[in-house]
JSON list of C-alpha atoms in Angstrom, two decimals:
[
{"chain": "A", "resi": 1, "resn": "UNK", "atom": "CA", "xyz": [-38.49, 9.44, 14.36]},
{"chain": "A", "resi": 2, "resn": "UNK", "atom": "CA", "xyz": [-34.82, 9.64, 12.63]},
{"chain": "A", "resi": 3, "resn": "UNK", "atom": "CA", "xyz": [-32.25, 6.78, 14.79]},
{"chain": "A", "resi": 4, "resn": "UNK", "atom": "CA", "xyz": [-29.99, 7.70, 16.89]},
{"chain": "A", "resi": 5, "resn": "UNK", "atom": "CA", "xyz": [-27.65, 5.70, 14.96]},
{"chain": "A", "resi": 6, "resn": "UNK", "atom": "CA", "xyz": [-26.84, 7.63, 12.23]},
{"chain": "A", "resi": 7, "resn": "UNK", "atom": "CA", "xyz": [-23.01, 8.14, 12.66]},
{"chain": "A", "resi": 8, "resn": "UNK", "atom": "CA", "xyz": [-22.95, 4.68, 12.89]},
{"chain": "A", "resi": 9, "resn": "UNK", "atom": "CA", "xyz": [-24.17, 3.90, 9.51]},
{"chain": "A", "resi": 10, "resn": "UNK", "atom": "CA", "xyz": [-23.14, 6.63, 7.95]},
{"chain": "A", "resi": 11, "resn": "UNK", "atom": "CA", "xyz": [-19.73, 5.19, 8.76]},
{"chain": "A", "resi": 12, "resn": "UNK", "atom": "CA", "xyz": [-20.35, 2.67, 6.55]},
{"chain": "A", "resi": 13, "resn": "UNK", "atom": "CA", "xyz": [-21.77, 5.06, 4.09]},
{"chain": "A", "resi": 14, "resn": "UNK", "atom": "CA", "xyz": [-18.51, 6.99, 4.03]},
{"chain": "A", "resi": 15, "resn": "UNK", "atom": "CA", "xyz": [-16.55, 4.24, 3.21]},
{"chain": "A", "resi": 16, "resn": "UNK", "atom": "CA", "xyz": [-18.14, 4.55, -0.27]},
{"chain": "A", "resi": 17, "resn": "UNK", "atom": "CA", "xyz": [-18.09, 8.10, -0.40]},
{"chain": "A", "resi": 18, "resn": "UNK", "atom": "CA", "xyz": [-14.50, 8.61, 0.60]},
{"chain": "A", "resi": 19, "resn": "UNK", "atom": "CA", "xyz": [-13.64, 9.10, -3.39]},
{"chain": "A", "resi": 20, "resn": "UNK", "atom": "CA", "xyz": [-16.91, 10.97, -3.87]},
{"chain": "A", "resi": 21, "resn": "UNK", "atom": "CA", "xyz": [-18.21, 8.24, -5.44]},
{"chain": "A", "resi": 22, "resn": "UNK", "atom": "CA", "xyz": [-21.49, 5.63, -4.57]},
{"chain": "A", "resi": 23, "resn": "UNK", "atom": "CA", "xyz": [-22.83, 3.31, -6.70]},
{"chain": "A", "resi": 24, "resn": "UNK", "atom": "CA", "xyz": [-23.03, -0.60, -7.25]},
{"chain": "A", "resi": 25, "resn": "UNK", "atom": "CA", "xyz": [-20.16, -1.07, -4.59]},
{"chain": "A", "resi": 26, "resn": "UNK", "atom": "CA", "xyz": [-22.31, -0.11, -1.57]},
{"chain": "A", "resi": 27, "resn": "UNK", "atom": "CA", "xyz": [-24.80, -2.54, -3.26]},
{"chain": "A", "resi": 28, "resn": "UNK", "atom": "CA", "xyz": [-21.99, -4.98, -2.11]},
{"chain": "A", "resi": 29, "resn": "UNK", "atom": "CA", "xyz": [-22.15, -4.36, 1.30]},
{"chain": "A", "resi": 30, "resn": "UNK", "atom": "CA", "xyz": [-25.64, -6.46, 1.72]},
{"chain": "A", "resi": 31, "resn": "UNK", "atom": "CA", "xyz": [-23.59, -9.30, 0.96]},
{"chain": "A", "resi": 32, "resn": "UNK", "atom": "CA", "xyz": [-23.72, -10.22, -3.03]},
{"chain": "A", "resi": 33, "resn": "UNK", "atom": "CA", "xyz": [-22.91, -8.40, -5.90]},
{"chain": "A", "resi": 34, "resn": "UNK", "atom": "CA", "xyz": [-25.26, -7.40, -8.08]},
{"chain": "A", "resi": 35, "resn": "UNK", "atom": "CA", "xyz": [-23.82, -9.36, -10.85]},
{"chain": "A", "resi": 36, "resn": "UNK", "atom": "CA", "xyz": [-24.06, -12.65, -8.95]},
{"chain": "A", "resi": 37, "resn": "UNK", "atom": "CA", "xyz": [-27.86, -12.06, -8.00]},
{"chain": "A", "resi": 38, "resn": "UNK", "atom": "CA", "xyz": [-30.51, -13.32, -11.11]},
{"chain": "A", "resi": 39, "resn": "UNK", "atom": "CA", "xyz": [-33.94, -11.69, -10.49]},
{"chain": "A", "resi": 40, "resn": "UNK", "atom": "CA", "xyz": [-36.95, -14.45, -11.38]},
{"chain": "A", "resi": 41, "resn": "UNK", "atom": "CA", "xyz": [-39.77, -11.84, -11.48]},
{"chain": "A", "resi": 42, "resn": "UNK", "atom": "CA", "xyz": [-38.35, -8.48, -12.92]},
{"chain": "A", "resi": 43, "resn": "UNK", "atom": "CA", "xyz": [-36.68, -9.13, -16.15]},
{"chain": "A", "resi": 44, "resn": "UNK", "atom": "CA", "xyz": [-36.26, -5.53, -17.14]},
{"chain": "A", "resi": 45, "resn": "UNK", "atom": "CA", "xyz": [-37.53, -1.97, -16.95]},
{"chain": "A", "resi": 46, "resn": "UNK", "atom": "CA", "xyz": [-37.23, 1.08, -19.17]},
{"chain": "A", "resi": 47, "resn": "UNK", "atom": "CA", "xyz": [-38.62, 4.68, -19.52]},
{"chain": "A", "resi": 48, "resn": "UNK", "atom": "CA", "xyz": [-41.21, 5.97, -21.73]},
{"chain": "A", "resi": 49, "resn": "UNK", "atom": "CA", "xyz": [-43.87, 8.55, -23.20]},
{"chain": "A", "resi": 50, "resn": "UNK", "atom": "CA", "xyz": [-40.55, 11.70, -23.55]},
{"chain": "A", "resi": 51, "resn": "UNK", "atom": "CA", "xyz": [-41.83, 14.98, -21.96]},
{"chain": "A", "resi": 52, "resn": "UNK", "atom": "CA", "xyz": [-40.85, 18.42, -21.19]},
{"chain": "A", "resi": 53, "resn": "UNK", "atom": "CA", "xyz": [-43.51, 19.76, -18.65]},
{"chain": "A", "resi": 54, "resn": "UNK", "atom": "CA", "xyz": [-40.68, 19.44, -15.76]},
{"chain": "A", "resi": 55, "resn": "UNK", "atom": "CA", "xyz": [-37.99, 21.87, -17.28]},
{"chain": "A", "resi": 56, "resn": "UNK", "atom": "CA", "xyz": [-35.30, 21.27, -14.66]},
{"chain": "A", "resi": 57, "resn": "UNK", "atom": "CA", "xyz": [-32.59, 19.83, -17.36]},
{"chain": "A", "resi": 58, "resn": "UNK", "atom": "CA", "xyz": [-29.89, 18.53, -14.99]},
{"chain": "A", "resi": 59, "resn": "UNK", "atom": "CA", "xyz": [-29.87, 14.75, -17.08]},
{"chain": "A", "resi": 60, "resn": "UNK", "atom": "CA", "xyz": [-28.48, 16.66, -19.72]},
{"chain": "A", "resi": 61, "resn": "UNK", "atom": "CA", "xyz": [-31.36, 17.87, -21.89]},
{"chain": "A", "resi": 62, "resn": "UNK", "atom": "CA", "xyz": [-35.01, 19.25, -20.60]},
{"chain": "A", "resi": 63, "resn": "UNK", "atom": "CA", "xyz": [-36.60, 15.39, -21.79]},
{"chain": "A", "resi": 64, "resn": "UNK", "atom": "CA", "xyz": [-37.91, 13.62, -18.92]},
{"chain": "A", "resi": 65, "resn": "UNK", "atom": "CA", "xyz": [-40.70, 10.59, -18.88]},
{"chain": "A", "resi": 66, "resn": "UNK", "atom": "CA", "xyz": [-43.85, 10.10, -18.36]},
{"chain": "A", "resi": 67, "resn": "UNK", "atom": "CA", "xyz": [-44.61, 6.38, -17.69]},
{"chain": "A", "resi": 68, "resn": "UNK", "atom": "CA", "xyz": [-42.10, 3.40, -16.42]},
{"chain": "A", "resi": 69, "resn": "UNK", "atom": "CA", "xyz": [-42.19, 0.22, -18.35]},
{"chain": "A", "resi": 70, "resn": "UNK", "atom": "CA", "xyz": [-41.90, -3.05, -16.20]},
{"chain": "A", "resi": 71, "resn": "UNK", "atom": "CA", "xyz": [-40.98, -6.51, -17.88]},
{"chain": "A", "resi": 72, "resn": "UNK", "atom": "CA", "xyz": [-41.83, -9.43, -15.80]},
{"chain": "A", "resi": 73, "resn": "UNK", "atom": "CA", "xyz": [-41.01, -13.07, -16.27]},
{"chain": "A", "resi": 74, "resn": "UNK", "atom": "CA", "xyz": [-43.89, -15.53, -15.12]},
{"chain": "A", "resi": 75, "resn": "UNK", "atom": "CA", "xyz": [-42.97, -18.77, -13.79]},
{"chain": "A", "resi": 76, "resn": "UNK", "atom": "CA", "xyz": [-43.43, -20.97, -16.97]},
{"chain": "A", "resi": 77, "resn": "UNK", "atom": "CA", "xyz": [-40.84, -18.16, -18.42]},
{"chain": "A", "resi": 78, "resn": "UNK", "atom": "CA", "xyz": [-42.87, -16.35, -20.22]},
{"chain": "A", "resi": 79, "resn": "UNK", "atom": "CA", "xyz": [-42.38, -12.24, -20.50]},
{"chain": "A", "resi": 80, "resn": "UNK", "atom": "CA", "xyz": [-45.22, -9.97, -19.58]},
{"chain": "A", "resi": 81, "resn": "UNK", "atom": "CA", "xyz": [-44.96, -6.22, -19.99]},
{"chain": "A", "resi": 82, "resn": "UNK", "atom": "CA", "xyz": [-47.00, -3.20, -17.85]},
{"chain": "A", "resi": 83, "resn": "UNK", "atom": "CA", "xyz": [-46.89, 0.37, -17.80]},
{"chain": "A", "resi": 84, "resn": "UNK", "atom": "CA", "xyz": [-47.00, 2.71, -14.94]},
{"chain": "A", "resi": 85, "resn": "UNK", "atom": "CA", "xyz": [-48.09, 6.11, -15.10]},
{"chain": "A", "resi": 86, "resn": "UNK", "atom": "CA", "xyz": [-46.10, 8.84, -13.59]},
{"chain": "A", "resi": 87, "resn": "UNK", "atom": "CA", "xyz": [-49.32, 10.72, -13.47]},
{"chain": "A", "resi": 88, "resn": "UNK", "atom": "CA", "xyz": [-50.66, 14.33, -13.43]},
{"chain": "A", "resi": 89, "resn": "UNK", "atom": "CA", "xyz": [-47.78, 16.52, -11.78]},
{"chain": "A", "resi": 90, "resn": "UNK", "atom": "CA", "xyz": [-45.53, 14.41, -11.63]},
{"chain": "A", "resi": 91, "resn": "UNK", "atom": "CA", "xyz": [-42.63, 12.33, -14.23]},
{"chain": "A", "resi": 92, "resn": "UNK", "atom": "CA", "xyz": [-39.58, 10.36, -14.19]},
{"chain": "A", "resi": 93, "resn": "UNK", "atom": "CA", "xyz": [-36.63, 11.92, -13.69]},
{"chain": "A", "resi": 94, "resn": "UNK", "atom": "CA", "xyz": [-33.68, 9.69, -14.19]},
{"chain": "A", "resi": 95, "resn": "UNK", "atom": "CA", "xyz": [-31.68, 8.29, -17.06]},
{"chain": "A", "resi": 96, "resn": "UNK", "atom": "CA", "xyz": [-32.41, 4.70, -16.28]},
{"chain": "A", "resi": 97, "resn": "UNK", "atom": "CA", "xyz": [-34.01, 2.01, -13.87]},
{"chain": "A", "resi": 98, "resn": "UNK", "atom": "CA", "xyz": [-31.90, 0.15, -10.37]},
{"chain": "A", "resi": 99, "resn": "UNK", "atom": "CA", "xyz": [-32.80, -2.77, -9.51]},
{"chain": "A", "resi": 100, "resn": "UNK", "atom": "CA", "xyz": [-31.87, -3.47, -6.08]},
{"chain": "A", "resi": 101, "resn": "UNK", "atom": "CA", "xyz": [-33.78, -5.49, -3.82]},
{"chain": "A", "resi": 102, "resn": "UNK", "atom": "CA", "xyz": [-35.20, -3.00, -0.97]},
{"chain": "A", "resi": 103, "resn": "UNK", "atom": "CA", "xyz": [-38.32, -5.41, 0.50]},
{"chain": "A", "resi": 104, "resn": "UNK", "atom": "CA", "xyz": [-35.16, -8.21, 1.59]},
{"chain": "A", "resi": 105, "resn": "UNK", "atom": "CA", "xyz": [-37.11, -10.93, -0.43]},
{"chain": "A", "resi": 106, "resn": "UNK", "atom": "CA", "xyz": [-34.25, -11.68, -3.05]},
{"chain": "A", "resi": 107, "resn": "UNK", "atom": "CA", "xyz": [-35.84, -10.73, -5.92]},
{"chain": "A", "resi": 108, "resn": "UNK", "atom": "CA", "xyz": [-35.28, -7.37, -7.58]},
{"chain": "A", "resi": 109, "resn": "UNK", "atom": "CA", "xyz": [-37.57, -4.39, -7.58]},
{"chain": "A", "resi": 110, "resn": "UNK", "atom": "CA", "xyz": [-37.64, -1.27, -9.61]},
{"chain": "A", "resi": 111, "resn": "UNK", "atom": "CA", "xyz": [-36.11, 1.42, -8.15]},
{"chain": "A", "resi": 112, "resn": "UNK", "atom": "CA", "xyz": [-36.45, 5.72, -9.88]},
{"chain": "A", "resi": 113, "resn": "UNK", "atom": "CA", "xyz": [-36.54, 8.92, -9.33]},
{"chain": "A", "resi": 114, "resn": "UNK", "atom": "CA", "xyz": [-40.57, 9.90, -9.42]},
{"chain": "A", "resi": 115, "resn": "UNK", "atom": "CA", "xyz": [-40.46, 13.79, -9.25]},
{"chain": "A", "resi": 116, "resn": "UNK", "atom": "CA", "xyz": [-43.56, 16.06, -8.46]},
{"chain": "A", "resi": 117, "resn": "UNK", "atom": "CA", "xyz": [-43.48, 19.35, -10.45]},
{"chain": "A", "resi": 118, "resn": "UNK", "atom": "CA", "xyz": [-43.80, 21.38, -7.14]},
{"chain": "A", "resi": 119, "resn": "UNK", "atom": "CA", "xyz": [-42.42, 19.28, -4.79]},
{"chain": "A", "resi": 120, "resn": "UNK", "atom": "CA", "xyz": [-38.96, 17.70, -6.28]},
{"chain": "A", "resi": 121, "resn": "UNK", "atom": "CA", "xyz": [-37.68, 14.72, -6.81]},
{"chain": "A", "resi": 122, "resn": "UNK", "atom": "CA", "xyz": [-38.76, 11.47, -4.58]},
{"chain": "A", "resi": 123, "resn": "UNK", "atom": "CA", "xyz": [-37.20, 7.94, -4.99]},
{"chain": "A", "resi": 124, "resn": "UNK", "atom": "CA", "xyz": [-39.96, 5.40, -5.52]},
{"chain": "A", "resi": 125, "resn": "UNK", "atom": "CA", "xyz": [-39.81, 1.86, -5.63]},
{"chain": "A", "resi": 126, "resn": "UNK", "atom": "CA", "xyz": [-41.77, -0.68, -8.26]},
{"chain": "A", "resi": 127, "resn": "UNK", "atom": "CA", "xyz": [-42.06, -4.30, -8.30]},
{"chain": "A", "resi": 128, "resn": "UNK", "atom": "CA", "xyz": [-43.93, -5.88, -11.16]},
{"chain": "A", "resi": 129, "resn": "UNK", "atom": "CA", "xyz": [-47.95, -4.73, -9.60]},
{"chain": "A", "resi": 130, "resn": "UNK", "atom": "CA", "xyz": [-47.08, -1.71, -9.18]},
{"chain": "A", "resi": 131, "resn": "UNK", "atom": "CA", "xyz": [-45.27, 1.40, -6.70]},
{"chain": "A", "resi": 132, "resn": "UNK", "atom": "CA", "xyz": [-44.92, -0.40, -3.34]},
{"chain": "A", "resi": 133, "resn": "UNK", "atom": "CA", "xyz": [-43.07, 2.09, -1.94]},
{"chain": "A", "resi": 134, "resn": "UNK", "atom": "CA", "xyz": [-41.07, 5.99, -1.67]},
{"chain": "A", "resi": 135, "resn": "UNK", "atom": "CA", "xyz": [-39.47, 8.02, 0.26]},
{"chain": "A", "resi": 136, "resn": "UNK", "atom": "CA", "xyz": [-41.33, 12.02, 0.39]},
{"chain": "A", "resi": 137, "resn": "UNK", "atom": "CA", "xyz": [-40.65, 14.58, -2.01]},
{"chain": "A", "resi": 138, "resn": "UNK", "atom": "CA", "xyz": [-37.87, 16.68, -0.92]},
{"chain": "A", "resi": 139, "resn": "UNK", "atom": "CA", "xyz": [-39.76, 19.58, -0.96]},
{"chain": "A", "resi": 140, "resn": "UNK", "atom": "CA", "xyz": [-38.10, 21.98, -3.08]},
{"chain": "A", "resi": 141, "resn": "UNK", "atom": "CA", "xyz": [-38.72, 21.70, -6.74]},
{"chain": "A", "resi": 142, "resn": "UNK", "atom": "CA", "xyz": [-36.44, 21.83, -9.30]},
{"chain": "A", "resi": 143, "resn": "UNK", "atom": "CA", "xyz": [-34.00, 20.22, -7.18]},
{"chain": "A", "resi": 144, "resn": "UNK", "atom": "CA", "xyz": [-32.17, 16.20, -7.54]},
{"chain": "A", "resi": 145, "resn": "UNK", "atom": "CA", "xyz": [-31.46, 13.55, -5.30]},
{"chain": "A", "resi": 146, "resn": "UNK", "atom": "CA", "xyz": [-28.58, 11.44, -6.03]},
{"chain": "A", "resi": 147, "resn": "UNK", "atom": "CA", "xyz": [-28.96, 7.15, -5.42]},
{"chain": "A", "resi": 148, "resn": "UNK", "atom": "CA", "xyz": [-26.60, 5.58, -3.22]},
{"chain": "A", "resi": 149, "resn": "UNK", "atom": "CA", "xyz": [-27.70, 1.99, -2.88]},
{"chain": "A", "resi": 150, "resn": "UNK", "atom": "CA", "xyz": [-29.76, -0.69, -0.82]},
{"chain": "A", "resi": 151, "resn": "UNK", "atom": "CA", "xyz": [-28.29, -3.00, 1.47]},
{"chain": "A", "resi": 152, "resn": "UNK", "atom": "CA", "xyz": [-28.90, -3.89, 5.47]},
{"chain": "A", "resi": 153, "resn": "UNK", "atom": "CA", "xyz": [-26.16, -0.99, 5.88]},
{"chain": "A", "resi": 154, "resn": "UNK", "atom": "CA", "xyz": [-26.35, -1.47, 9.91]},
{"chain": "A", "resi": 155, "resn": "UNK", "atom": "CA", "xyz": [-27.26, -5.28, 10.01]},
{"chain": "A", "resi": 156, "resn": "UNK", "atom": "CA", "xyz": [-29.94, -5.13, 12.17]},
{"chain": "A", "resi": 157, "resn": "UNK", "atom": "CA", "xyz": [-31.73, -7.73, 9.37]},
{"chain": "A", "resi": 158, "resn": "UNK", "atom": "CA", "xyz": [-33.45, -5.32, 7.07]},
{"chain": "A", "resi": 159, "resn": "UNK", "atom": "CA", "xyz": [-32.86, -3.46, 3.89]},
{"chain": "A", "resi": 160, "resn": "UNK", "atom": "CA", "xyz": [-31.85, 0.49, 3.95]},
{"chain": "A", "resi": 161, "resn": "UNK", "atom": "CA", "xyz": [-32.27, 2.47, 1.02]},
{"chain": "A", "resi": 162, "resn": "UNK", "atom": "CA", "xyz": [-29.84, 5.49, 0.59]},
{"chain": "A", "resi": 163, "resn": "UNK", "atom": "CA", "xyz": [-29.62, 8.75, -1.47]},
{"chain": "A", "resi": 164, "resn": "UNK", "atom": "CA", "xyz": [-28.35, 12.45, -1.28]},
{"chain": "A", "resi": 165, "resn": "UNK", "atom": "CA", "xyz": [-30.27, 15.06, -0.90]},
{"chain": "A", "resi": 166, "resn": "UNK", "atom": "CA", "xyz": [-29.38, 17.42, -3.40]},
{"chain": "A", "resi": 167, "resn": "UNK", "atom": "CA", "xyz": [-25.71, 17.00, -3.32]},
{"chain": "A", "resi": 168, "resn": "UNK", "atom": "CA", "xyz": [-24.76, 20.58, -4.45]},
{"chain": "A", "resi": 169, "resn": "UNK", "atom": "CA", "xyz": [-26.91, 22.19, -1.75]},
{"chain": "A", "resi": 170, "resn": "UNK", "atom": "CA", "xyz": [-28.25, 20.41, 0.99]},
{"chain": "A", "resi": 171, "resn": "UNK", "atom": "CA", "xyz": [-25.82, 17.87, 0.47]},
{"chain": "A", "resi": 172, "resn": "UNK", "atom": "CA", "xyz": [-27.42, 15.08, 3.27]},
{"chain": "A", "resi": 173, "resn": "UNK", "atom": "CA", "xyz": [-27.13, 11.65, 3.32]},
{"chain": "A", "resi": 174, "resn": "UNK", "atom": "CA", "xyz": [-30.49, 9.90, 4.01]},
{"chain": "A", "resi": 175, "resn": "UNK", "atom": "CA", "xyz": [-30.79, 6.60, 4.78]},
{"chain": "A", "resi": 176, "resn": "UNK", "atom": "CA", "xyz": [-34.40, 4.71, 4.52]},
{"chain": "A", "resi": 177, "resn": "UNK", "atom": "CA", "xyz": [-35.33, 1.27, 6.33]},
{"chain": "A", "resi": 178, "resn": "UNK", "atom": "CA", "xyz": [-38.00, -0.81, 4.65]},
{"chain": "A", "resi": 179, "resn": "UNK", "atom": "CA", "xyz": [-40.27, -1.82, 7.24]},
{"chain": "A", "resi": 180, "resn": "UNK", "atom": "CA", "xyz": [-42.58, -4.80, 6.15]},
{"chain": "A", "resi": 181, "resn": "UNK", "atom": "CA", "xyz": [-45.25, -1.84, 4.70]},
{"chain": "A", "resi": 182, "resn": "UNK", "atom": "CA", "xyz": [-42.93, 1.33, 4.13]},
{"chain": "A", "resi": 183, "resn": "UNK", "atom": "CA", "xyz": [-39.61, 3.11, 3.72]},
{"chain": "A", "resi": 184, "resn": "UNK", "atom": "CA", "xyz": [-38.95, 5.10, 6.86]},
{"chain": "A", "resi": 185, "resn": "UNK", "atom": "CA", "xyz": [-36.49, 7.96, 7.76]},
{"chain": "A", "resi": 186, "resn": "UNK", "atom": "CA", "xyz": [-33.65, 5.96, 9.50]},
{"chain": "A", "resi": 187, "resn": "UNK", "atom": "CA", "xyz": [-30.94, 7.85, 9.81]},
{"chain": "A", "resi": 188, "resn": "UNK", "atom": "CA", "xyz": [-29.53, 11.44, 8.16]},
{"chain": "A", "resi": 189, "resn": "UNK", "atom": "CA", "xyz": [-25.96, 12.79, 8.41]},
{"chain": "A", "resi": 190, "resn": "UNK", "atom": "CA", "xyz": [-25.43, 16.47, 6.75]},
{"chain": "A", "resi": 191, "resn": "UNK", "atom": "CA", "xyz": [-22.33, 17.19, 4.59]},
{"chain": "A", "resi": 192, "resn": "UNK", "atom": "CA", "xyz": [-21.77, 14.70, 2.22]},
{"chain": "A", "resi": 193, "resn": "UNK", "atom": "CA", "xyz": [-22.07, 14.55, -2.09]},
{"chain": "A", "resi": 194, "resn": "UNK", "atom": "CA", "xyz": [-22.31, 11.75, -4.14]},
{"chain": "A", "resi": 195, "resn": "UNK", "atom": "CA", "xyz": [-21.79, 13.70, -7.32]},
{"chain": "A", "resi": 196, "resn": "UNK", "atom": "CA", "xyz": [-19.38, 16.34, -8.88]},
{"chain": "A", "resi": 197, "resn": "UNK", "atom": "CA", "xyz": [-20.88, 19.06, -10.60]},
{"chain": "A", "resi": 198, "resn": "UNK", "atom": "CA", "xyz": [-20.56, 18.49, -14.65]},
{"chain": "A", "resi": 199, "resn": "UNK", "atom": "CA", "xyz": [-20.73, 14.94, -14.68]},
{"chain": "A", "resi": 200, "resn": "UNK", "atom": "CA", "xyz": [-24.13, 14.16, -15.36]},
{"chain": "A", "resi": 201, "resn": "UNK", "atom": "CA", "xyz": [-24.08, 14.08, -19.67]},
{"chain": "A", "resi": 202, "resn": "UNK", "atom": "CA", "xyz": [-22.15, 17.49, -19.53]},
{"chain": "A", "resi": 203, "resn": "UNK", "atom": "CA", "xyz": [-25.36, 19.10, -17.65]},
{"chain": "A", "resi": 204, "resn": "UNK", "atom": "CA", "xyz": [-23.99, 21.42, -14.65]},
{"chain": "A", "resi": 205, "resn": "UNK", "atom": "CA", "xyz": [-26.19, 23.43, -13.45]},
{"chain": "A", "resi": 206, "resn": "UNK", "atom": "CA", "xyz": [-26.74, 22.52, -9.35]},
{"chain": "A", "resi": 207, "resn": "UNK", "atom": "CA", "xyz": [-28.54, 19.68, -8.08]}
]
């Protein structure tokens, strides 16, 4: 069931999005920027395995990926490196990793864009196992979501995830509230954008 609180943190959503922009400064808001936090367990992530089986194109070209590459660091400091599959139906679609810290434990996870070919785009959350987490599909394919940013937006103590639903069209602000075990619909306010149309690599067709 979606809080009642949602024009509450929304509000402090909005002060982010009052120059139609959200990004690392709403990352502030959980109380340390990202620069000042050092992750001990994820030490990097990046795309792989290029494909073209999703043929939405809004990153700029038609490319999008097929696995997610996870760099750990062990305690002793050594790297370690493992590949998740996007799997059958489904790839990455996004132009790079976030790594915010959603489960409140001060260490980074991996946070993308998973996308089902007949669903849409998701945002799904890695640490270095695995996908411990996403939010559902938004349901209509060939469609975006647009990151906001994880932080205890409403302090009640735990993390919020936030994105736009396709800002060009349905253009709602979802907020998500990691639970212990999940990410769960917190709040929604209608109306909003994180993105103007065009700036994504040149790309504009709507999102």
């Amino acid at each position: 069931m979606v809080s009642q609180r949602a024009p509450r943190l929304a509000s402090r959503l909005l002060q982010c999005l009052a120059r139609g922009v959200l990004g690392a400064v709403c990352v502030g808001l959980a109380g340390a920027a990202l620069a000042d936090v050092v992750a001990d367990e994820i030490a990097g992530a990046g795309f792989r395995g290029e494909t073209d089986a999703y043929q939405h194109c809004i990153l700029g070209d038609c490319i999008e990926w097929s696995a997610l590459e996870i760099v750990g660091r062990a305690t002793d400091g050594a790297l370690t490196s493992r590949v998740f599959e996007a799997g059958a139906g489904f790839v990455f679609e996004d132009t790079g990793a976030r790594f915010w810290d959603v489960t409140g434990d001060g260490q980074f996870e991996v946070v993308v864009i998973l996308t089902s070919l007949t669903l849409g785009a998701s945002l799904a959350v890695y640490d270095a196992d695995g996908l411990i987490a996403q939010t559902p599909h938004i349901g209509q394919t060939h469609r975006w979501l647009a990151p906001v940013g994880a932080a205890d937006f409403d302090g009640d103590g735990r993390i919020e995830v936030a994105f736009v639903d396709r800002p060009h069209l349905a253009k709602t602000l979802r907020v998500f509230e990691w639970d212990g075990v999940e990410l769960v619909l917190d709040a929604e306010l209608g109306g909003l954008t994180n993105h103007r149309i065009g700036e994504i690599y040149g790309s504009s067709p709507l999102c």
